[in-house]
Structures are given as C-alpha cells and as structure tokens.
XYZ file of C-alpha atoms in Angstrom:
458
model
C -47.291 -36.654 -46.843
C -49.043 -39.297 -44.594
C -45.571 -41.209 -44.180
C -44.021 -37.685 -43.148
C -47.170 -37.273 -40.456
C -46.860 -40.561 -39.223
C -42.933 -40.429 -38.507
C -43.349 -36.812 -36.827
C -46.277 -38.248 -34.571
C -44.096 -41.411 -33.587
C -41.546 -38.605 -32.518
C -43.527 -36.818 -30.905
C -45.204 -39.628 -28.534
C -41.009 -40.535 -27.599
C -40.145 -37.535 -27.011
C -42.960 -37.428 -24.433
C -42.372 -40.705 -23.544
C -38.993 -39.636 -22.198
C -40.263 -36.774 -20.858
C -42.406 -37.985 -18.692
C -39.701 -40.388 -17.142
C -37.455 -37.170 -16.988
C -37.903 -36.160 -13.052
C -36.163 -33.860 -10.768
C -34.355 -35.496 -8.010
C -33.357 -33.621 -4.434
C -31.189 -34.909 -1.494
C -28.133 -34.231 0.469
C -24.531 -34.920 0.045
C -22.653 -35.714 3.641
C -19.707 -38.090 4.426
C -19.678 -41.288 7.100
C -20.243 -38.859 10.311
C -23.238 -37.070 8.897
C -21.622 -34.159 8.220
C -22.553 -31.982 4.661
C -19.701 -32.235 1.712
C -20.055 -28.457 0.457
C -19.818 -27.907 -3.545
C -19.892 -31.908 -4.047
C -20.391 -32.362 -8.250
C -23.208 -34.832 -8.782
C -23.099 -35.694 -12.679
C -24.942 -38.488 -14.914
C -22.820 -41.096 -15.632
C -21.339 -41.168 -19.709
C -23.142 -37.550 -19.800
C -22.137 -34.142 -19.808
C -25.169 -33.205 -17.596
C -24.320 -32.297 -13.524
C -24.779 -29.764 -11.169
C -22.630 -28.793 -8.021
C -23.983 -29.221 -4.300
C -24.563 -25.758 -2.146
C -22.812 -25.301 0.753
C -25.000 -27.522 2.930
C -24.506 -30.359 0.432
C -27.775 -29.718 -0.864
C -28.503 -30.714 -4.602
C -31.315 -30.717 -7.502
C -30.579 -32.464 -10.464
C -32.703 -33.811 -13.487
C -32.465 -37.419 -14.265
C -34.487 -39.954 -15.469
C -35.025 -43.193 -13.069
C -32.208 -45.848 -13.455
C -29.293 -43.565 -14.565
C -26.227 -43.899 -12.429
C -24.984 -40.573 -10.678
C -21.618 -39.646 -10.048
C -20.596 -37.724 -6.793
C -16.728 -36.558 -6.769
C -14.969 -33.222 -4.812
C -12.420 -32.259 -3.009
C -11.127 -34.740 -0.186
C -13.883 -37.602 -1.375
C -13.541 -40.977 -2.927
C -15.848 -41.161 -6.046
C -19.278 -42.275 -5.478
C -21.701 -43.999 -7.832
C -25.505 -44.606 -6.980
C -28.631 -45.648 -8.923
C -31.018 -42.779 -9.791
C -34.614 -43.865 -7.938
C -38.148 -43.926 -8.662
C -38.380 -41.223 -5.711
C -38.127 -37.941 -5.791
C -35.697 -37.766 -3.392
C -32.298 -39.163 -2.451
C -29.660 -38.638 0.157
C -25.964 -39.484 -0.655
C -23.165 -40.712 1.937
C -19.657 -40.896 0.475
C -16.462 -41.465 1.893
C -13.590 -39.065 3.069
C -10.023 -40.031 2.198
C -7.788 -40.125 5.015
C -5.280 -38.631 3.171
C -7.104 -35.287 2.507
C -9.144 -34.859 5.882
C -6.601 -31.965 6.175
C -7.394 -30.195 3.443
C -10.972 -29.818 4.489
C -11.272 -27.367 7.170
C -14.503 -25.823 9.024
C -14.114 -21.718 8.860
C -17.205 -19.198 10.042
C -20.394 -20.078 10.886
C -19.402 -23.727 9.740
C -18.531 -23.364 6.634
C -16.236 -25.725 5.317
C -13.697 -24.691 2.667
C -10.784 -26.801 0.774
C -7.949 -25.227 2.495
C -5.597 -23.756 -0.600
C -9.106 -22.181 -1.153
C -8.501 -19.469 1.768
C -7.096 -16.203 2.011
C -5.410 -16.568 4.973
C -3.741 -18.778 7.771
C -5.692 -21.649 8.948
C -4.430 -24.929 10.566
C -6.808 -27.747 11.338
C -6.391 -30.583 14.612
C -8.993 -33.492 14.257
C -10.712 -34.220 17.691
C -9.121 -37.408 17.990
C -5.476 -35.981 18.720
C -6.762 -33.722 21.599
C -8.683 -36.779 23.109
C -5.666 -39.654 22.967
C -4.099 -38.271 26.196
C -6.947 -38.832 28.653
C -6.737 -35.317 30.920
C -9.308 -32.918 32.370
C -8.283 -30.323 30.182
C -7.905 -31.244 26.403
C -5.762 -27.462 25.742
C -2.569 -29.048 27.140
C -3.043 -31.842 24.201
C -2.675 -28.845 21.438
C 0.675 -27.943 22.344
C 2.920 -28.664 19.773
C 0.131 -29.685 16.643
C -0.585 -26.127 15.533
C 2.533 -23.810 14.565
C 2.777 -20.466 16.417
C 0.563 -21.043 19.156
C 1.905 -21.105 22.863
C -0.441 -22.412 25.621
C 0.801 -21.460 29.609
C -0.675 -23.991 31.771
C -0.886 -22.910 35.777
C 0.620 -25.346 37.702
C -1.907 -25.191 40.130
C -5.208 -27.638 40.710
C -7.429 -27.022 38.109
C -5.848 -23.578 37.166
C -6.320 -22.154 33.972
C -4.840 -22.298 30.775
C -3.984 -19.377 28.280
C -3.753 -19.707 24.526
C -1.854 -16.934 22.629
C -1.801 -17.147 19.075
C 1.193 -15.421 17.337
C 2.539 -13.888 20.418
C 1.099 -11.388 22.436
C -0.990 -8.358 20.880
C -1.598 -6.124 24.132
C 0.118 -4.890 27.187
C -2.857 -3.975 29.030
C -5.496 -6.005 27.564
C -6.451 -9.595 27.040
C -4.338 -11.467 24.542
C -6.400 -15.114 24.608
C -7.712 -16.101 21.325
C -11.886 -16.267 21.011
C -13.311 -19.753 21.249
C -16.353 -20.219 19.024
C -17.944 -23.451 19.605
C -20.491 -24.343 16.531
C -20.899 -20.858 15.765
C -21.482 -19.678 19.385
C -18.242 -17.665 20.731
C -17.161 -19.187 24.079
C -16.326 -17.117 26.997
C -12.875 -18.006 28.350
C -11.719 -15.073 30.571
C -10.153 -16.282 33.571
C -11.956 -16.984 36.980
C -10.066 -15.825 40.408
C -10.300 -14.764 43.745
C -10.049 -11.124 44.893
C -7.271 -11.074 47.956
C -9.200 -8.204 49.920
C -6.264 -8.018 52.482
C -3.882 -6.817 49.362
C -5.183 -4.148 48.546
C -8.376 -5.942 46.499
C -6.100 -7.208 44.339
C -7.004 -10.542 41.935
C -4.834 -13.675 41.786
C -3.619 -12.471 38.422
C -1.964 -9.794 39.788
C 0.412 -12.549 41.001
C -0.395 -11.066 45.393
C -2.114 -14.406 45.810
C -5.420 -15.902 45.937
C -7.272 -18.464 44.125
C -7.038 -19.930 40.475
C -10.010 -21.552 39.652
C -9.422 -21.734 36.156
C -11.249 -20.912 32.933
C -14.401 -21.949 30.710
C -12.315 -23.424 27.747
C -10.702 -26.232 29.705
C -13.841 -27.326 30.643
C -14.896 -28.263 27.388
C -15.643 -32.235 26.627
C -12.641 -33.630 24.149
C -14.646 -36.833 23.357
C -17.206 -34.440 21.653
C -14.948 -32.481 19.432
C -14.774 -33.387 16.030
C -12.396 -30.800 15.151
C -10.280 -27.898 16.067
C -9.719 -24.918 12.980
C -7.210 -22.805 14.341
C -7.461 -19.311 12.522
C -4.483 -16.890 12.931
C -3.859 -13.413 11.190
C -6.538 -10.325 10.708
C -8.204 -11.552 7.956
C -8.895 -14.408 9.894
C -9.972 -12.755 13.221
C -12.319 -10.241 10.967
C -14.784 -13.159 10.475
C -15.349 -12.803 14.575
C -15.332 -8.878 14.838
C -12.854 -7.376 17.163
C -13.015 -9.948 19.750
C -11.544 -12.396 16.925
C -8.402 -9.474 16.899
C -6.519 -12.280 18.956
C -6.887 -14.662 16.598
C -9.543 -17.575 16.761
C -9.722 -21.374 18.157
C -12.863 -22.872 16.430
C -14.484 -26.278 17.834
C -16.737 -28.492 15.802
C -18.826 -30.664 17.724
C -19.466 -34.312 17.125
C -23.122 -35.098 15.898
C -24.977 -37.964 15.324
C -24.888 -40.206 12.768
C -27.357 -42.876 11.310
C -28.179 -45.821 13.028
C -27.118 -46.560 16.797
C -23.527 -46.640 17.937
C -22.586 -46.452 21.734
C -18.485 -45.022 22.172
C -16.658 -45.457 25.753
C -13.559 -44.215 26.774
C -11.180 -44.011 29.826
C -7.969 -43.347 30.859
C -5.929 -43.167 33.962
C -3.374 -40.817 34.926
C -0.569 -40.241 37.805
C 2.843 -38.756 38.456
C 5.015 -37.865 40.739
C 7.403 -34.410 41.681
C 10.745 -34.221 40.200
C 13.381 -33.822 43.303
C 16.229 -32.929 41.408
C 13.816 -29.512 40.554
C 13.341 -28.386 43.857
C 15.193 -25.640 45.649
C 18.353 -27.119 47.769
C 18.520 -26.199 51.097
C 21.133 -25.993 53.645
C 20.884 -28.215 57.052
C 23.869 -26.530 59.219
C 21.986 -23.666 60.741
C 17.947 -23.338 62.143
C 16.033 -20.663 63.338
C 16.094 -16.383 63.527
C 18.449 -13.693 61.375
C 21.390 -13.770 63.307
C 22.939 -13.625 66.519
C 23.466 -9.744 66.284
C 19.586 -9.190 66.954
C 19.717 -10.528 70.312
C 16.662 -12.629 71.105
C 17.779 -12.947 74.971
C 20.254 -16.023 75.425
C 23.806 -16.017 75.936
C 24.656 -16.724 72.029
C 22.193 -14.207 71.250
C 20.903 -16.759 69.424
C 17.091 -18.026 71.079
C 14.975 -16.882 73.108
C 15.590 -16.873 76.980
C 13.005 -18.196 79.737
C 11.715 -20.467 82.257
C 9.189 -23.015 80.077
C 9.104 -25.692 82.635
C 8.289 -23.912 85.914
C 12.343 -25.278 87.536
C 13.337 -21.168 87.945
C 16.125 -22.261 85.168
C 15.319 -19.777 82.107
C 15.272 -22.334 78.872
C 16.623 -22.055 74.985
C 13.329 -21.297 73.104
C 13.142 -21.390 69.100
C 12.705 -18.061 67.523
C 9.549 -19.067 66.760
C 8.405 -15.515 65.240
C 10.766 -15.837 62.401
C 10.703 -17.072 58.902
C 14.683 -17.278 58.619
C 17.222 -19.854 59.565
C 20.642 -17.529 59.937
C 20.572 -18.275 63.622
C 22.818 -21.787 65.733
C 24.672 -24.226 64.185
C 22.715 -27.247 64.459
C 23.916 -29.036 67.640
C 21.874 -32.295 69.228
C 23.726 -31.898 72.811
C 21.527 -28.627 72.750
C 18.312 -29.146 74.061
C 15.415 -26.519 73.032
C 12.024 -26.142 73.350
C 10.469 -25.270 69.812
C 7.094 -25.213 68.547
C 5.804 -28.200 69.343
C 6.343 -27.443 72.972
C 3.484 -25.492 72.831
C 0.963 -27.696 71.428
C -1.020 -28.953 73.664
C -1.712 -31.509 71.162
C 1.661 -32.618 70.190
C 3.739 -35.582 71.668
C 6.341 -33.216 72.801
C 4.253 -30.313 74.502
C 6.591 -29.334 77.724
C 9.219 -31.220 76.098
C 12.685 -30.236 75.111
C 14.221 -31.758 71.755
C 17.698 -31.840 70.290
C 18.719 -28.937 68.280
C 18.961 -30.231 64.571
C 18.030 -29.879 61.313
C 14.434 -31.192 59.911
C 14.525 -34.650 59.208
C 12.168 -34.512 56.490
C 11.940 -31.577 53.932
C 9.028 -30.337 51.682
C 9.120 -32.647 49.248
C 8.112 -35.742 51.949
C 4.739 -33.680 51.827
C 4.209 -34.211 48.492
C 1.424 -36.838 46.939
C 1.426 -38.773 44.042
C -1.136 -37.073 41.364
C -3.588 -39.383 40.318
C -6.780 -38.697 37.918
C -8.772 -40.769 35.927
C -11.357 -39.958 33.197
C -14.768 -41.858 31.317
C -16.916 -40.952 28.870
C -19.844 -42.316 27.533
C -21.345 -41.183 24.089
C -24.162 -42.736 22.716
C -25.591 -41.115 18.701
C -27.916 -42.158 16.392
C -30.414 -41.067 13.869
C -32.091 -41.756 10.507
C -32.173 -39.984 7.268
C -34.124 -37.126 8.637
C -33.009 -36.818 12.439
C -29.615 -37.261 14.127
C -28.942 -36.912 18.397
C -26.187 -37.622 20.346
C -26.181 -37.389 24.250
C -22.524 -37.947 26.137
C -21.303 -38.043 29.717
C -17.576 -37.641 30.861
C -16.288 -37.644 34.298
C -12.933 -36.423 35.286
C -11.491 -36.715 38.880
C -7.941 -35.026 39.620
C -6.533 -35.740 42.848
C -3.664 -33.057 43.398
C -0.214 -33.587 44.457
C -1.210 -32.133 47.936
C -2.641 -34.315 50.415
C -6.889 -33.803 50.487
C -7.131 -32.062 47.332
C -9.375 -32.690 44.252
C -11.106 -31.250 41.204
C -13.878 -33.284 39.712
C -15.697 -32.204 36.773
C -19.178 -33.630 35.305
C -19.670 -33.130 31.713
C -23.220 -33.548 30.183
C -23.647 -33.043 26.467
C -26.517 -32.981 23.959
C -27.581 -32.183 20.707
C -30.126 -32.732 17.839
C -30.376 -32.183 14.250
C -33.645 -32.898 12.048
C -34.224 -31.730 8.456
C -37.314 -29.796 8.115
C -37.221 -29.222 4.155
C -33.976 -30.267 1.390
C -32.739 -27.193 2.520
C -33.792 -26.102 5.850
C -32.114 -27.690 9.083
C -32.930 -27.270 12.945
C -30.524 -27.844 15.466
C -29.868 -27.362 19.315
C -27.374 -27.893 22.003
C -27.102 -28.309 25.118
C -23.851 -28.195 27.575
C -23.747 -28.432 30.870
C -20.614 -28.716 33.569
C -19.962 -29.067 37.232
C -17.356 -28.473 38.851
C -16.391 -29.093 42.183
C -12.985 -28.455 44.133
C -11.492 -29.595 47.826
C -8.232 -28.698 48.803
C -7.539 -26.070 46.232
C -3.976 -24.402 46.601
C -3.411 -20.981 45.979
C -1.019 -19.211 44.186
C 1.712 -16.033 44.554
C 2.898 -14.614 47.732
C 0.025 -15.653 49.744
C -0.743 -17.879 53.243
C -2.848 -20.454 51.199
C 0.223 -21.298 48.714
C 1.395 -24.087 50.523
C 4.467 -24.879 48.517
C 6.590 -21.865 49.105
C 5.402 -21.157 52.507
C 7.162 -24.492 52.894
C 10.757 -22.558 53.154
C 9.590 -18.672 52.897
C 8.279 -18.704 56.005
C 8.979 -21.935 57.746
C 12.382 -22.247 59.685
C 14.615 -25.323 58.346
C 14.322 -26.836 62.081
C 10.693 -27.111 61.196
C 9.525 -30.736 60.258
C-alpha cells in the first residue's frame, strides 16, 4: 500500500511538473511585407496538437517552451520556429512565387485562396501596373485582366474609363467602383460646362475641357495589388454602386526594419504621320466661285488694300473651306497676314499657293518623366510608410503640361493580439498649362487645324 502511494504521488508531482511548463502562446502569422496569412495551421511538431490562424493571422496555441511549431497554408513555404519562454510570438513566413496568384484580397481585405470563391475574381500584383513609368497606372491594366476594356482620352491628362464586362446602362454610369483599402474611391469624371452650347458638358462630345478623373491619380508605386471582381455576386459585396463590377487596390504598408525604394522613368513619343488626314494642295480659300465674293473669277474678294485706286485679290478670309482658285504663284493676294500689324507681310501681297507647312509641323514631341520616393519601416508592434511621386507630362502641343504631386502615408500599430489601428493619408495636386480641349469646340486645336482653317493658311 505505501509502494502504491508513493508511485501515485511521484505521478502526481510530473504531471504538475509538466503542467506548469504547459503555457499558452499568442502572436501573429504575416508573410515578408507585413501583411496577415489568414487561416495559417500552426501545429507542434511530431504531434497531433494545432490550431488554425483567424483571419487576421491571429493565433493561440498551447505549448510547452522548446517545442518546435509548424506553420503551413495555402500559398506558404513551411515554417518551423522554436516555442519561447514568452508568452508571445509573432511568425513571418514566406510566400511562394508560384502561388501569389492564388491568394487574392476580396471585401474589407479579406484575403481568400482563390478556388475558395464563389465567383469571378482576377488578381494584378502592383508591380505590373508600376513597370511602365506613366502618370496614370490604368493604361498599364490593359490587357492583364480578361474582359475588361479601358478608353483612354487622347487628350492631356484626360480621363480614363474602365468597363468591366461590357456596358450595363444606356443612360447611366457604367465605370466599375474603386475601393481603395476598404474606402470606395470616387472616379466620376471631371469637365467643363460649354455655357455657349447650350450648358452642355464636355461629355456630351459639344466641346470643353477634360480634366480627367480621381482614379488615374492614384500612386502605382504604392499599390500592392489590384483584385479585379466581375459578376453580381461579386459587385453585392459593394451594394449597388459595386452593380458595375469592382476594381479593388491594396496599398503597400510598412514592413519591419528600414528600407528606402526609388524609382523613375522617362517617357516621349512622337505623332504618327501616316495617321493623319491627307489633304489636297491644288485649291485655297472660299466654297466656290458660284458665290461670288467680288473679283472677276468670282473667286476673292475685290478692293483697294494699298491706297493705288487699283481694287486688289483679297483671301476669303471669312471662310473655313478651300473649294475656291487653283493655286497659282504669278497671282499675287493679300491674305491674312496683310492685316497684322504684327506680321512681316502686313500691306504686303504674297503668291497664291498652297501652305508650305501642314498641321502636323505644329506638333511636339511628348515628353514626361516620373520619381518616386518610398521610405517604410516598423517593428513588431508598429509599421509606417510615407512616399512621394512626381509626374510631369509635357503634351504634344507646344506650352502644355500636367504635373501631378503625389504624397502618401500610412500607419499601422497593434494595440492587443487581436486589435489593430490604422490610418491613411492621400493627398494630390494637380496642376495643368496649356490644356486642349476636346469635340467641336474653338479650344480643340487639332481639328480646327483643317475644319476651320483654309489650306492657304500656314
């Protein structure tokens, strides 16, 4: 009876030996960039025993000091760490390249293994919108996500629509909803209202201004990724502005430690001749004879310009045609110039020919350039990460520019294992010069070219 007493006291005093080792162990699961690996398993090595991270990465697990845990999931490499004396441990583990893909950020940022999902979702990591150093990173989409069509304006800083799955409305806006970290994004177009057409907008295609919208003004060196959701399940996460489908932006955040990221790029161009509209050099100025503007052809006007009592050919300077004389150079005429007091010609007669130079000997080379400067850091606790881009577009028009300054910032810090504050801040400015307008309008300088201007017209 004593032997049997002794034995069950020995067992006792292990058993609360081991016990008392035995303590509960908290942390975080998140991969190289700081961000949280949802549902990560975190077992005890040669056990059965393990638990599965939340969908913040958080964990709780029992384990006694010294025991090797084992972190594995969906898109990460295997991971083995020491258990510590602490109470409290925070894992990093890597994300294979090959499975980045797989991995994609839905609502609210919520990231999900993508066969996981009901419904379409396509994912483009920040880096491919970011290669192509431009002002506005939604011309670097086209062609990576299936069924999406973006319709750039060709003018200066003009604005860009993205229409997922074709269009939806007649009427109504067919854009798709950008949601930036959680926050929807307003990205409705900005124009001028042409008061002498009726108070019409530029949209309306009776000219005016495009001055572009929100979206392209968004920073491509601080997107981490873009989760393209398509279809009404999709769009039902958003409520009805979602209906058209939605383009959602991860930020970049910081990561531990201190890393400083610079990047620049330079950009030009040139017009493509053999696109532009043909035009005929036999005849200049008025619509036709058969209107009579007054000399014997019928053809100019008629009267004395010099002061000699000899009445003089005069261009047809009131008209935007050019179905009037043959271009002749023994014809001497007095055309616009003439009347410019400060032009070389003014009171001068010139040979009647065709323009030496057409619209395209107007046109400037494009040139922009682009840097950014991103500088991140933080500790097991606290991440921030504070950026700068500048973009400068110099049109294809002489005197005209867009420049854009780009400040971002943000800040994480982990008040409890499973609390986490956060805030952003974004600011832009944007400044224009020389800003063309568009449609059938005096400020679009390109078709006025030949719309208006006679082909004897320099």
């Amino acid at each position: 009876m004593r032997k049997f007493l002794a034995v069950f006291a020995a067992l006792c005093l292990f058993y609360n030996l081991a016990s008392a080792q035995t303590k509960t162990l908290t942390g975080k699961v998140t991969d190289t960039k700081g961000q949280p690996v949802p549902f990560a398993s975190i077992r005890i090595k040669e056990t059965q025993k393990g638990v599965s991270a939340d969908a913040d990465g958080n964990y709780l697990i029992r384990v006694n000091p010294g025991q090797t845990l084992v972190i594995t999931g969906a898109g990460i490499s295997a991971t083995e760490v020491k258990a510590p004396d602490a109470a409290s441990l925070n894992i990093t583990v890597q994300v294979k390249e090959s499975n980045m893909t797989e991995v994609v950020v839905t609502a609210l940022g919520i990231r999900r293994s993508k066969n996981e999902l009901p419904y379409s979702v396509q994912q483009v990591a920040g880096d491919e919108v970011s290669k192509q150093r431009s002002g506005n990173f939604l011309t670097n989409m086209e062609g990576k996500v299936s069924g999406v069509q973006i319709n750039q304006s060709n003018t200066l800083g003009g604005s860009t629509n993205v229409i997922l799955r074709g269009y939806k409305s007649i009427m109504g806006d067919n854009q798709a909803l950008f949601v930036i970290d959680g926050v929807p994004y307003d990205n409705s177009n900005t124009q001028a209202i042409n008061n002498t057409k009726g108070n019409t907008t530029q949209r309306d295609g009776l000219g005016g201004y495009d001055y572009g919208n929100a979206a392209a003004d968004i920073n491509p060196d601080d997107i981490a990724s873009i989760s393209v959701l398509k279809g009404a399940a999709a769009s039902a996460l958003y409520g009805e502005r979602g209906f058209n489908g939605v383009i959602l932006i991860t930020t970049k955040r910081g990561r531990k430690g201190l890393g400083i990221t610079v990047n620049g790029g330079v950009t030009t161009g040139a017009i493509d001749k053999s696109t532009f509209p043909k035009y005929q050099h036999e005849y200049g100025a008025n619509y036709g004879s058969a209107n009579g503007y007054g000399s014997p052809d019928g053809n100019f006007f008629y009267f004395d310009v010099n002061g000699d009592g000899v009445p003089d050919l005069v261009t047809p300077t009131t008209e935007d045609a050019s179905w009037g004389a043959k271009f002749d150079p023994s014809l001497m005429v007095y055309q616009w110039e003439a009347f410019d007091k400060t032009s070389s010609t003014y009171h001068k007669a010139t040979p009647w020919v065709a323009a030496q130079h057409d619209p395209t000997a107007f046109f400037v080379h494009p040139f922009s350039y682009n840097t950014s400067v991103l500088i991140d850091g933080g500790n097991d606790k606290s991440t921030f990460k504070v950026g700068y881009t500048r973009n400068d577009d110099k049109g294809i028009l002489p005197n005209s520019k867009v420049t854009k300054d780009l400040i971002n910032f943000s800040a994480t810090t982990n008040i409890t294992n499973r609390l986490t504050a956060g805030a952003t801040i974004n600011f832009s400015k944007i400044a224009g010069l020389g800003r063309y307008g568009t449609g059938y309008d005096a400020n679009n300088v390109a078709t006025n070219f030949r719309e208006w201007w006679q082909t004897n017209v320099d």
